[in-house]
């Protein structure tokens, strides 16, 4: 995959408890996969994705997912599953990831052909906290490994 | 006939919450803006933490206005220990705050509020026919992001702010490189005032008490007295004697009122009404060009007040960048000691009050944070009562739209003052 501009975008809220997991996965990956052609970006404001996705060949988004499943479970999501979710209940910005990418498309912003999404199941925190649950903490290296597999494929 | 208008998920506000309006005929039985309030949890979280940690902890309350939390925290803590940062710090703080106003206001105006006026459910739908307007707004917001990153270390949750000043002084060239884009953004902001002024603003005028900061030198950001159009004029130290917070059963956010009076209105429209003379000339010229005059008592025209503040913020930021000089001292020396300090600054959505009590080691013994959205909550509910007759005559979908638009006049930051906002209009 030499020569392709690739980017991992870890999305999350640092004070959102388990909702920080996307950012924590990005940090885990920083020393393990960042090279000249793979960059790692932390995203707290979903609108940063319009820029973050521009001008690259491949993107891997890492984000928390609220689902009827065990916290810590890792899922590789289809892009259209995300794109159909215009707002995310987790977003403190009123604008979710799917909304931003739809907006980027509508504005003809250059998007990568290849967008993968790695989701980590969480339970939204009842109160703001910097602590993450054990189950989600344990998922960080596993999600990081999945991102590496996607990049190496 | 009884009727309930209910919005279970109020869209295009920062965070989530609920709104319920119960009416019998045209008589309003009940209006509830239901919100939860994380700052209360942060107040508890802060107890026992070192004063140095406070600006960064409180910045996490809101992804949209972290600088406001940092600035109110810093001013309150500096007040507690008797530190007064130098003029260089003061100017750089104003520049950082301008960046946040630009970011926050552009997000609200172009992506969250403009669709209401243009008849679209969201910015995505609006961009099909108003793509250039949305692109302009995103580019202006990005300019704010870039300015914040240059000063604060990153575009979201800046990490360069400390009690006493800054950890690191940005280099002159790091800021000056932004001048061409800022110059473009100032012209774009003026054009946006012209564009927004052509919107159809619903009729609503109430006899508000507008509350904002004011100092006799400049448009308010970090310093000044707290004043109103009804004669309020207090030092920030008198905040607790003047304002009180009341519990309401339907919300965990406390309703802030002026003692022995009642609700008040803070934010861009209040600031512009009370400080129009301190807007930069380019902003005042833009106001004159579109016939915007103060006092303005139409809350829907908060959009124009916000747009004028963006013109002001970019113009002031340009001056501050052009005049910026490197400083040998980016921070004042801060020695912890016991005391209580007060800070109030103008967050994008209105005044943000912080009060801290420190022990002798500089650990937080007590904290109080009053965000602007909880201050405006009572006024928002009164606005909804004022338009209830109109809502009652509208089909459900149109009434819901109008109610949501009315709430969005205040750019409520539910993530600051609440956790979930979900509108319900019950008609019986």
mmCIF file with all atom_site columns, N, CA and C in Angstrom, chain B residues 104-132:
data_model
loop_
_atom_site.group_PDB
_atom_site.id
_atom_site.type_symbol
_atom_site.label_atom_id
_atom_site.label_alt_id
_atom_site.label_comp_id
_atom_site.label_asym_id
_atom_site.label_entity_id
_atom_site.label_seq_id
_atom_site.pdbx_PDB_ins_code
_atom_site.Cartn_x
_atom_site.Cartn_y
_atom_site.Cartn_z
_atom_site.occupancy
_atom_site.B_iso_or_equiv
_atom_site.pdbx_formal_charge
_atom_site.auth_seq_id
_atom_site.auth_comp_id
_atom_site.auth_asym_id
_atom_site.auth_atom_id
_atom_site.pdbx_PDB_model_num
ATOM 1  N N  . UNK B 1 104 ? -17.601 29.275 17.070 1.00 0.00 ? 104 UNK B N  1
ATOM 2  C CA . UNK B 1 104 ? -18.889 28.913 17.650 1.00 0.00 ? 104 UNK B CA 1
ATOM 3  C C  . UNK B 1 104 ? -20.037 29.596 16.910 1.00 0.00 ? 104 UNK B C  1
ATOM 4  N N  . UNK B 1 105 ? -19.894 30.887 16.656 1.00 0.00 ? 105 UNK B N  1
ATOM 5  C CA . UNK B 1 105 ? -20.962 31.629 15.967 1.00 0.00 ? 105 UNK B CA 1
ATOM 6  C C  . UNK B 1 105 ? -21.148 31.099 14.542 1.00 0.00 ? 105 UNK B C  1
ATOM 7  N N  . UNK B 1 106 ? -20.072 30.812 13.843 1.00 0.00 ? 106 UNK B N  1
ATOM 8  C CA . UNK B 1 106 ? -20.202 30.336 12.450 1.00 0.00 ? 106 UNK B CA 1
ATOM 9  C C  . UNK B 1 106 ? -20.903 28.981 12.409 1.00 0.00 ? 106 UNK B C  1
ATOM 10 N N  . UNK B 1 107 ? -20.556 28.102 13.343 1.00 0.00 ? 107 UNK B N  1
ATOM 11 C CA . UNK B 1 107 ? -21.235 26.806 13.400 1.00 0.00 ? 107 UNK B CA 1
ATOM 12 C C  . UNK B 1 107 ? -22.736 27.020 13.567 1.00 0.00 ? 107 UNK B C  1
ATOM 13 N N  . UNK B 1 108 ? -23.124 27.872 14.505 1.00 0.00 ? 108 UNK B N  1
ATOM 14 C CA . UNK B 1 108 ? -24.539 28.065 14.775 1.00 0.00 ? 108 UNK B CA 1
ATOM 15 C C  . UNK B 1 108 ? -25.247 28.762 13.613 1.00 0.00 ? 108 UNK B C  1
ATOM 16 N N  . UNK B 1 109 ? -24.657 29.857 13.124 1.00 0.00 ? 109 UNK B N  1
ATOM 17 C CA . UNK B 1 109 ? -25.341 30.647 12.088 1.00 0.00 ? 109 UNK B CA 1
ATOM 18 C C  . UNK B 1 109 ? -25.533 29.847 10.800 1.00 0.00 ? 109 UNK B C  1
ATOM 19 N N  . UNK B 1 110 ? -24.463 29.276 10.305 1.00 0.00 ? 110 UNK B N  1
ATOM 20 C CA . UNK B 1 110 ? -24.515 28.689 8.965  1.00 0.00 ? 110 UNK B CA 1
ATOM 21 C C  . UNK B 1 110 ? -25.094 27.273 8.951  1.00 0.00 ? 110 UNK B C  1
ATOM 22 N N  . UNK B 1 111 ? -24.792 26.502 9.980  1.00 0.00 ? 111 UNK B N  1
ATOM 23 C CA . UNK B 1 111 ? -25.203 25.090 9.943  1.00 0.00 ? 111 UNK B CA 1
ATOM 24 C C  . UNK B 1 111 ? -26.445 24.790 10.776 1.00 0.00 ? 111 UNK B C  1
ATOM 25 N N  . UNK B 1 112 ? -26.682 25.543 11.842 1.00 0.00 ? 112 UNK B N  1
ATOM 26 C CA . UNK B 1 112 ? -27.775 25.187 12.743 1.00 0.00 ? 112 UNK B CA 1
ATOM 27 C C  . UNK B 1 112 ? -28.977 26.127 12.626 1.00 0.00 ? 112 UNK B C  1
ATOM 28 N N  . UNK B 1 113 ? -28.740 27.447 12.448 1.00 0.00 ? 113 UNK B N  1
ATOM 29 C CA . UNK B 1 113 ? -29.849 28.396 12.501 1.00 0.00 ? 113 UNK B CA 1
ATOM 30 C C  . UNK B 1 113 ? -30.328 28.820 11.120 1.00 0.00 ? 113 UNK B C  1
ATOM 31 N N  . UNK B 1 114 ? -29.422 29.010 10.164 1.00 0.00 ? 114 UNK B N  1
ATOM 32 C CA . UNK B 1 114 ? -29.831 29.458 8.821  1.00 0.00 ? 114 UNK B CA 1
ATOM 33 C C  . UNK B 1 114 ? -30.870 28.517 8.192  1.00 0.00 ? 114 UNK B C  1
ATOM 34 N N  . UNK B 1 115 ? -30.767 27.191 8.361  1.00 0.00 ? 115 UNK B N  1
ATOM 35 C CA . UNK B 1 115 ? -31.795 26.318 7.760  1.00 0.00 ? 115 UNK B CA 1
ATOM 36 C C  . UNK B 1 115 ? -33.215 26.675 8.230  1.00 0.00 ? 115 UNK B C  1
ATOM 37 N N  . UNK B 1 116 ? -33.377 27.142 9.479  1.00 0.00 ? 116 UNK B N  1
ATOM 38 C CA . UNK B 1 116 ? -34.707 27.552 9.959  1.00 0.00 ? 116 UNK B CA 1
ATOM 39 C C  . UNK B 1 116 ? -35.293 28.650 9.087  1.00 0.00 ? 116 UNK B C  1
ATOM 40 N N  . UNK B 1 117 ? -34.468 29.629 8.774  1.00 0.00 ? 117 UNK B N  1
ATOM 41 C CA . UNK B 1 117 ? -34.948 30.809 8.045  1.00 0.00 ? 117 UNK B CA 1
ATOM 42 C C  . UNK B 1 117 ? -35.154 30.498 6.561  1.00 0.00 ? 117 UNK B C  1
ATOM 43 N N  . UNK B 1 118 ? -34.382 29.550 6.050  1.00 0.00 ? 118 UNK B N  1
ATOM 44 C CA . UNK B 1 118 ? -34.469 29.243 4.621  1.00 0.00 ? 118 UNK B CA 1
ATOM 45 C C  . UNK B 1 118 ? -35.426 28.081 4.342  1.00 0.00 ? 118 UNK B C  1
ATOM 46 N N  . UNK B 1 119 ? -35.987 27.507 5.417  1.00 0.00 ? 119 UNK B N  1
ATOM 47 C CA . UNK B 1 119 ? -37.015 26.485 5.229  1.00 0.00 ? 119 UNK B CA 1
ATOM 48 C C  . UNK B 1 119 ? -36.468 25.095 4.959  1.00 0.00 ? 119 UNK B C  1
ATOM 49 N N  . UNK B 1 120 ? -35.308 24.789 5.502  1.00 0.00 ? 120 UNK B N  1
ATOM 50 C CA . UNK B 1 120 ? -34.747 23.443 5.322  1.00 0.00 ? 120 UNK B CA 1
ATOM 51 C C  . UNK B 1 120 ? -34.642 22.747 6.675  1.00 0.00 ? 120 UNK B C  1
ATOM 52 N N  . UNK B 1 121 ? -34.761 21.417 6.684  1.00 0.00 ? 121 UNK B N  1
ATOM 53 C CA . UNK B 1 121 ? -34.660 20.712 7.963  1.00 0.00 ? 121 UNK B CA 1
ATOM 54 C C  . UNK B 1 121 ? -33.243 20.666 8.513  1.00 0.00 ? 121 UNK B C  1
ATOM 55 N N  . UNK B 1 122 ? -32.260 20.793 7.657  1.00 0.00 ? 122 UNK B N  1
ATOM 56 C CA . UNK B 1 122 ? -30.881 20.760 8.143  1.00 0.00 ? 122 UNK B CA 1
ATOM 57 C C  . UNK B 1 122 ? -29.930 21.343 7.103  1.00 0.00 ? 122 UNK B C  1
ATOM 58 N N  . UNK B 1 123 ? -28.663 21.451 7.502  1.00 0.00 ? 123 UNK B N  1
ATOM 59 C CA . UNK B 1 123 ? -27.660 22.069 6.633  1.00 0.00 ? 123 UNK B CA 1
ATOM 60 C C  . UNK B 1 123 ? -27.399 21.229 5.380  1.00 0.00 ? 123 UNK B C  1
ATOM 61 N N  . UNK B 1 124 ? -27.576 19.913 5.502  1.00 0.00 ? 124 UNK B N  1
ATOM 62 C CA . UNK B 1 124 ? -27.324 19.050 4.335  1.00 0.00 ? 124 UNK B CA 1
ATOM 63 C C  . UNK B 1 124 ? -28.326 19.379 3.234  1.00 0.00 ? 124 UNK B C  1
ATOM 64 N N  . UNK B 1 125 ? -29.608 19.445 3.605  1.00 0.00 ? 125 UNK B N  1
ATOM 65 C CA . UNK B 1 125 ? -30.641 19.785 2.622  1.00 0.00 ? 125 UNK B CA 1
ATOM 66 C C  . UNK B 1 125 ? -30.422 21.200 2.091  1.00 0.00 ? 125 UNK B C  1
ATOM 67 N N  . UNK B 1 126 ? -30.052 22.091 2.994  1.00 0.00 ? 126 UNK B N  1
ATOM 68 C CA . UNK B 1 126 ? -29.858 23.483 2.588  1.00 0.00 ? 126 UNK B CA 1
ATOM 69 C C  . UNK B 1 126 ? -28.694 23.621 1.611  1.00 0.00 ? 126 UNK B C  1
ATOM 70 N N  . UNK B 1 127 ? -27.692 22.781 1.763  1.00 0.00 ? 127 UNK B N  1
ATOM 71 C CA . UNK B 1 127 ? -26.491 22.944 0.941  1.00 0.00 ? 127 UNK B CA 1
ATOM 72 C C  . UNK B 1 127 ? -26.735 22.619 -0.529 1.00 0.00 ? 127 UNK B C  1
ATOM 73 N N  . UNK B 1 128 ? -27.848 21.899 -0.818 1.00 0.00 ? 128 UNK B N  1
ATOM 74 C CA . UNK B 1 128 ? -28.147 21.591 -2.221 1.00 0.00 ? 128 UNK B CA 1
ATOM 75 C C  . UNK B 1 128 ? -28.415 22.870 -3.009 1.00 0.00 ? 128 UNK B C  1
ATOM 76 N N  . UNK B 1 129 ? -29.053 23.832 -2.368 1.00 0.00 ? 129 UNK B N  1
ATOM 77 C CA . UNK B 1 129 ? -29.394 25.083 -3.060 1.00 0.00 ? 129 UNK B CA 1
ATOM 78 C C  . UNK B 1 129 ? -28.588 26.276 -2.543 1.00 0.00 ? 129 UNK B C  1
ATOM 79 N N  . UNK B 1 130 ? -27.986 26.118 -1.384 1.00 0.00 ? 130 UNK B N  1
ATOM 80 C CA . UNK B 1 130 ? -27.213 27.222 -0.802 1.00 0.00 ? 130 UNK B CA 1
ATOM 81 C C  . UNK B 1 130 ? -25.787 26.765 -0.480 1.00 0.00 ? 130 UNK B C  1
ATOM 82 N N  . UNK B 1 131 ? -25.239 25.950 -1.379 1.00 0.00 ? 131 UNK B N  1
ATOM 83 C CA . UNK B 1 131 ? -23.891 25.422 -1.179 1.00 0.00 ? 131 UNK B CA 1
ATOM 84 C C  . UNK B 1 131 ? -22.848 26.502 -0.923 1.00 0.00 ? 131 UNK B C  1
ATOM 85 N N  . UNK B 1 132 ? -22.827 27.571 -1.728 1.00 0.00 ? 132 UNK B N  1
ATOM 86 C CA . UNK B 1 132 ? -21.799 28.597 -1.496 1.00 0.00 ? 132 UNK B CA 1
ATOM 87 C C  . UNK B 1 132 ? -21.892 29.231 -0.107 1.00 0.00 ? 132 UNK B C  1
#
